[in-house]
CSV table of C-alpha atoms and ligand atoms in Angstrom, one decimal:
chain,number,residue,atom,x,y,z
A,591,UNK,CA,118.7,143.9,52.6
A,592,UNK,CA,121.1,140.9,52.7
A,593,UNK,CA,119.3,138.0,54.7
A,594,UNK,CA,121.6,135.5,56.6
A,595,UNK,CA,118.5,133.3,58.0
A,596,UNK,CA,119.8,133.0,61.3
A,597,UNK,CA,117.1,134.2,63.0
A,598,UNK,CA,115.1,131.3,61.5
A,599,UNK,CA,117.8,128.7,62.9
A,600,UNK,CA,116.4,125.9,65.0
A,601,UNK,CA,118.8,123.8,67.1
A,602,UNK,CA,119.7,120.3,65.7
A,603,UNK,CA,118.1,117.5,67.1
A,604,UNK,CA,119.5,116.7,70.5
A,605,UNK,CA,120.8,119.8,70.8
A,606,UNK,CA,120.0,122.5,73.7
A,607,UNK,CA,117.7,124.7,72.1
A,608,UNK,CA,119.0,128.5,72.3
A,609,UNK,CA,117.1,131.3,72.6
A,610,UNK,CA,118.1,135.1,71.8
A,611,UNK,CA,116.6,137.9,73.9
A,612,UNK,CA,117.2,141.3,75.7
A,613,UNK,CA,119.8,141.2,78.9
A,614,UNK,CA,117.8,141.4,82.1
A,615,UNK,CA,119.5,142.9,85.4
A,616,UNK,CA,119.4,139.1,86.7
A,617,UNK,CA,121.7,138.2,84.0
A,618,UNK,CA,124.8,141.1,84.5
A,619,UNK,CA,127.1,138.7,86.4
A,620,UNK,CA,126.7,136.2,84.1
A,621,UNK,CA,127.6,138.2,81.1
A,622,UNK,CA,130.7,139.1,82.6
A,623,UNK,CA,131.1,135.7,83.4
A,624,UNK,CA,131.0,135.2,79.3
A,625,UNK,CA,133.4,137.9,78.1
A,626,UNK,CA,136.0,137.2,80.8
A,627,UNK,CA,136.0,133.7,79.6
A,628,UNK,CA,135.9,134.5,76.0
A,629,UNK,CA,138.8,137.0,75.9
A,630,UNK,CA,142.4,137.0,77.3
A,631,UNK,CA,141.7,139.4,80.0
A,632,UNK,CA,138.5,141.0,81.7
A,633,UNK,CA,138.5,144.7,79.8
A,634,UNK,CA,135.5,143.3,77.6
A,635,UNK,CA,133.7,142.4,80.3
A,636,UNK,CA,134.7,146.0,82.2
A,637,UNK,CA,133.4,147.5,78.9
A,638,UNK,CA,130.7,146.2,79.5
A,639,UNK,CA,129.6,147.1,82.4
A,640,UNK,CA,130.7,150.9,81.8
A,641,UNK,CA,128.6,151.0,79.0
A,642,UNK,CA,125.2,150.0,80.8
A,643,UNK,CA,126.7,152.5,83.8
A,644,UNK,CA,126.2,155.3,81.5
A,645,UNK,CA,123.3,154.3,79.8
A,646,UNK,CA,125.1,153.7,76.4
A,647,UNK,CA,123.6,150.0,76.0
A,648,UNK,CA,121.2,150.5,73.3
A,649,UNK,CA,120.5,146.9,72.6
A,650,UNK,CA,122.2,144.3,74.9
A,651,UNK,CA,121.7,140.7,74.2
A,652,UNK,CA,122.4,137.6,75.5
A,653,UNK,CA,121.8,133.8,73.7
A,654,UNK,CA,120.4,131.0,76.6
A,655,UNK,CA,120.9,127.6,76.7
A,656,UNK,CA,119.4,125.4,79.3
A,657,UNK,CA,118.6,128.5,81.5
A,658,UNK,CA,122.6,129.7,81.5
A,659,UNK,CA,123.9,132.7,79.5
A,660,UNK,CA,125.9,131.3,76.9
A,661,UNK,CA,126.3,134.3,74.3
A,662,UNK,CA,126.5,138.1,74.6
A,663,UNK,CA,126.1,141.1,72.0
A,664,UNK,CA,126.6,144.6,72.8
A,665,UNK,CA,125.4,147.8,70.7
A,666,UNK,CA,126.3,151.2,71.4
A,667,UNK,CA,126.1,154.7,69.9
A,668,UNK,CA,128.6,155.5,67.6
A,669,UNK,CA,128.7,159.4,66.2
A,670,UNK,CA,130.4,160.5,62.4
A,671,UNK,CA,130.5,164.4,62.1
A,672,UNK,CA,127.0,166.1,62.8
A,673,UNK,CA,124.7,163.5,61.6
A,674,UNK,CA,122.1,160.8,63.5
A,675,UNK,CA,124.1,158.7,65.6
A,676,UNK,CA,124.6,154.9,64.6
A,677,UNK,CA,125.3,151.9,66.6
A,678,UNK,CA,128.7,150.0,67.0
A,679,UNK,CA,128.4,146.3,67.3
A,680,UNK,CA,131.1,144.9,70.5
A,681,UNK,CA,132.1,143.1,72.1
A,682,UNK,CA,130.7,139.4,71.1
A,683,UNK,CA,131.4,136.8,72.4
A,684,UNK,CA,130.6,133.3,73.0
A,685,UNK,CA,131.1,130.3,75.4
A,686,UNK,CA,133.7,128.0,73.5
A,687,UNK,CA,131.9,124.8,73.9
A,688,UNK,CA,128.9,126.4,72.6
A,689,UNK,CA,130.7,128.1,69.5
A,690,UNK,CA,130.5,127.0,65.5
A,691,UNK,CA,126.6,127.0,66.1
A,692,UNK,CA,125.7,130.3,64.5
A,693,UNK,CA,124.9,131.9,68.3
A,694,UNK,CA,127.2,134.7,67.6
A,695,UNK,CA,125.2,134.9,64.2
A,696,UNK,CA,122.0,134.8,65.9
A,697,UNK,CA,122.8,137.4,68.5
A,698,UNK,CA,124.2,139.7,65.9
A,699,UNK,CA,121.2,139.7,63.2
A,700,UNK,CA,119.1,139.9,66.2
A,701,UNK,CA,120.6,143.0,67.4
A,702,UNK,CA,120.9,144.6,64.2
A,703,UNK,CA,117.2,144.5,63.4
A,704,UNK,CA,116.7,145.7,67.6
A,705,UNK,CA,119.0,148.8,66.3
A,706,UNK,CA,117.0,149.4,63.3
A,707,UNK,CA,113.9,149.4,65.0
A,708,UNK,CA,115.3,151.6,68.0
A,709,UNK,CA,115.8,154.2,65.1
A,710,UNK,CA,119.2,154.1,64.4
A,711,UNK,CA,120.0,154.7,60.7
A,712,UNK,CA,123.7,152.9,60.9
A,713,UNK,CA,126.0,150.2,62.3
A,714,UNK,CA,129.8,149.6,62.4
A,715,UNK,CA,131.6,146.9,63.7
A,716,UNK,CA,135.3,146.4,63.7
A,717,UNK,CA,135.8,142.4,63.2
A,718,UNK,CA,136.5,139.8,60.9
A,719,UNK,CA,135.4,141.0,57.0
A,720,UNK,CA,134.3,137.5,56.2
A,721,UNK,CA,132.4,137.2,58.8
A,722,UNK,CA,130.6,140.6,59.4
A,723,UNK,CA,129.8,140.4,55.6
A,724,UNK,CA,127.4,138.0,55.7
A,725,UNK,CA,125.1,140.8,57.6
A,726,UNK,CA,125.6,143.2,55.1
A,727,UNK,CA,128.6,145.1,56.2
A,728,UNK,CA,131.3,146.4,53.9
A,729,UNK,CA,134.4,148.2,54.4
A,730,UNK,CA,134.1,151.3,55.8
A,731,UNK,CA,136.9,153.2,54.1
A,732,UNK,CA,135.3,153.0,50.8
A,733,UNK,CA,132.4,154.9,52.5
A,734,UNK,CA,134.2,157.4,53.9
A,735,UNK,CA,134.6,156.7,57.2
A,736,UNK,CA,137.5,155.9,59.1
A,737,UNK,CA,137.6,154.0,63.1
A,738,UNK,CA,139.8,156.0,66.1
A,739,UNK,CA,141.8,152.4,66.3
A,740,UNK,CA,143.7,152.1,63.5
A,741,UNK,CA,141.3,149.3,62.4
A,742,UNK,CA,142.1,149.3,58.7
A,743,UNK,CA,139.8,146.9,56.3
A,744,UNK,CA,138.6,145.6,59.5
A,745,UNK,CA,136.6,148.4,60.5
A,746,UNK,CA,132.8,147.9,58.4
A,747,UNK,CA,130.0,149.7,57.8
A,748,UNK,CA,126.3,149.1,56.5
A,749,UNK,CA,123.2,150.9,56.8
A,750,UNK,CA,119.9,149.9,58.5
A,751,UNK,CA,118.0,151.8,56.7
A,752,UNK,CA,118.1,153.2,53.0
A,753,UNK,CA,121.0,155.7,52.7
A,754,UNK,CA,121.3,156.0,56.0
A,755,UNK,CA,124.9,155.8,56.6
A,756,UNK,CA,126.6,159.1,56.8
A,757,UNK,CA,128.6,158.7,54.0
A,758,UNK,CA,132.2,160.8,54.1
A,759,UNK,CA,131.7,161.8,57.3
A,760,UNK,CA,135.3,161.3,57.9
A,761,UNK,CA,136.2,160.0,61.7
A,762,UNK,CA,133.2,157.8,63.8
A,763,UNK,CA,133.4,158.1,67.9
A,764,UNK,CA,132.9,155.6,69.7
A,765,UNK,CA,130.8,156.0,73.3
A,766,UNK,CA,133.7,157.3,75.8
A,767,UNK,CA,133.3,153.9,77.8
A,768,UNK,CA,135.7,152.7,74.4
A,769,UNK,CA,138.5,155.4,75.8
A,770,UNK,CA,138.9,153.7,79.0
A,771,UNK,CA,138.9,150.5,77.2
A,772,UNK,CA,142.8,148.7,77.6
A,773,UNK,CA,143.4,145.1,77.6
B,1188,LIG,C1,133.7,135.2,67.6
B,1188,LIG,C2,132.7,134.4,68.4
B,1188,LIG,C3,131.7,135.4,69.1
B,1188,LIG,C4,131.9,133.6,67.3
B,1188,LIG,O1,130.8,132.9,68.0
B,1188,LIG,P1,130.1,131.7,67.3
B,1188,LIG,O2,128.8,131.5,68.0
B,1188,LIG,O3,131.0,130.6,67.2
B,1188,LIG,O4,129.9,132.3,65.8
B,1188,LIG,P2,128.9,131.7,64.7
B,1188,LIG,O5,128.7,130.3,65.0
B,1188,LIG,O6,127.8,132.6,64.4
B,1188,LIG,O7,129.9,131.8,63.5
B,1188,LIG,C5,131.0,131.0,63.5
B,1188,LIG,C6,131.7,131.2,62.2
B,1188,LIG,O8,132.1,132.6,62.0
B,1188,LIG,C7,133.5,132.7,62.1
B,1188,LIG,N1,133.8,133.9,62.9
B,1188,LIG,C8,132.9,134.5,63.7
B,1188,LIG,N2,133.5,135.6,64.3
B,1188,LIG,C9,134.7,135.6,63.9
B,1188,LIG,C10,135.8,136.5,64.1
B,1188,LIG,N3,135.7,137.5,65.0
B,1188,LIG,N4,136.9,136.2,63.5
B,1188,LIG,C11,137.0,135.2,62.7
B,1188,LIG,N5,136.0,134.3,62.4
B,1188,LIG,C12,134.9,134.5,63.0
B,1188,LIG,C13,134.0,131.4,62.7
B,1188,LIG,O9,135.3,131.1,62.3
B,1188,LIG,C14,133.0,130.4,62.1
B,1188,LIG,O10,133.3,130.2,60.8
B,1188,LIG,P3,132.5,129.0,60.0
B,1188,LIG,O11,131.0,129.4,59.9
B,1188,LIG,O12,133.1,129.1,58.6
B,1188,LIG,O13,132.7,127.8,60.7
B,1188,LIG,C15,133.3,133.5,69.4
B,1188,LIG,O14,134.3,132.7,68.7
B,1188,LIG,C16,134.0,134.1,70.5
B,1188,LIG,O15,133.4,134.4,71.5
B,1188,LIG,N6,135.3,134.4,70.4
B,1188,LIG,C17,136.1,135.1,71.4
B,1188,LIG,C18,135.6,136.5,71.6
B,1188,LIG,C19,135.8,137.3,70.3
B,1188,LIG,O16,136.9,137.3,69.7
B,1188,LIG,N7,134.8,138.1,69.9
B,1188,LIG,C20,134.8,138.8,68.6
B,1188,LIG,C21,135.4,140.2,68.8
B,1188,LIG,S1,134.3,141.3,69.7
């Protein structure tokens, strides 16, 4: 499994130290507070929220600096064919003064192992390939498995555990909260 040693990150000195752990119902308004800010208009945030309304946030994470919520990563069950559901990785995001710091990094590994120890057996993301790769994703066409979006190279796969991804399974489903999802 491809290590990114994230997790081990400590902050410079003189920098507020971050710390990465599961969202608690104290923090919802201020993880809406991240995505609206983060992205041109509020649908992440709305995602968001309908995915904890219908129980679909598996893992839900959010980075802290100084006491505030600076940093959100959302993980929800993703289906290909018949097969053990896996878990999509979105929406990230982080405040911009606090980016370039690996938060989004930390958040992500972080979330990826929470996944594999939850039990689920893949992950997709649909993101930047240079980025995504350094987690172990790869392109998800070459595994047989294509994204409802039109996502193209973007759209990545791994597995979180050995041969776990559903390999040619053809079309993965996103949780219906994605449907409603417009911009
Ligand atoms: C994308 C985002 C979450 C990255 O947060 P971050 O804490 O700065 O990320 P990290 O510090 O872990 O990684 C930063 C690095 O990855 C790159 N990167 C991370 N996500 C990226 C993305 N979606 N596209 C392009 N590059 C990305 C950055 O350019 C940077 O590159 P560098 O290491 O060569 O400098 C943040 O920029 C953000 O909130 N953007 C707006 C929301 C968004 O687009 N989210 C992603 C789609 S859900």
């Amino acid at each position: 499994m491809k290590r990114t040693g994230y997790a081990g990150r400590s902050s410079p000195p003189g920098e507020t130290m971050i710390s990465v752990r599961p969202e608690e119902s104290a923090d919802q308004e201020a993880i809406r507070r991240v995505h609206v800010a983060s992205f041109s208009t509020p649908a992440e945030a709305r995602l968001v929220d309908l995915l904890r309304d219908a129980g679909h946030l598996s893992v839900s994470l959010v980075a802290v600096a100084g006491g505030v919520v600076v940093g959100h990563a959302a993980f929800s069950p993703v289906t290909a064919g018949t097969g053990p559901a896996g878990v999509g990785v979105a929406p990230v995001a982080v405040l911009r003064e606090h980016r370039r710091r690996g938060i989004a990094g930390r958040l992500v590994e972080r979330g990826i192992e929470d996944c594999r120890r939850a039990g689920f057996r893949w992950a997709v993301v649909l993101g930047d390939r240079n980025y995504y790769a350094r987690f172990g994703f790869r392109a998800a066409a070459e595994l047989g498995l294509l994204d409802e979006y039109g996502g193209g190279l973007s759209f990545q796969a791994m597995e979180l555990v050995p041969r776990g991804l559903p390999v040619g399974a053809g079309l993965v489903r996103y949780a219906p909260a994605f449907a409603s999802f417009s911009r």
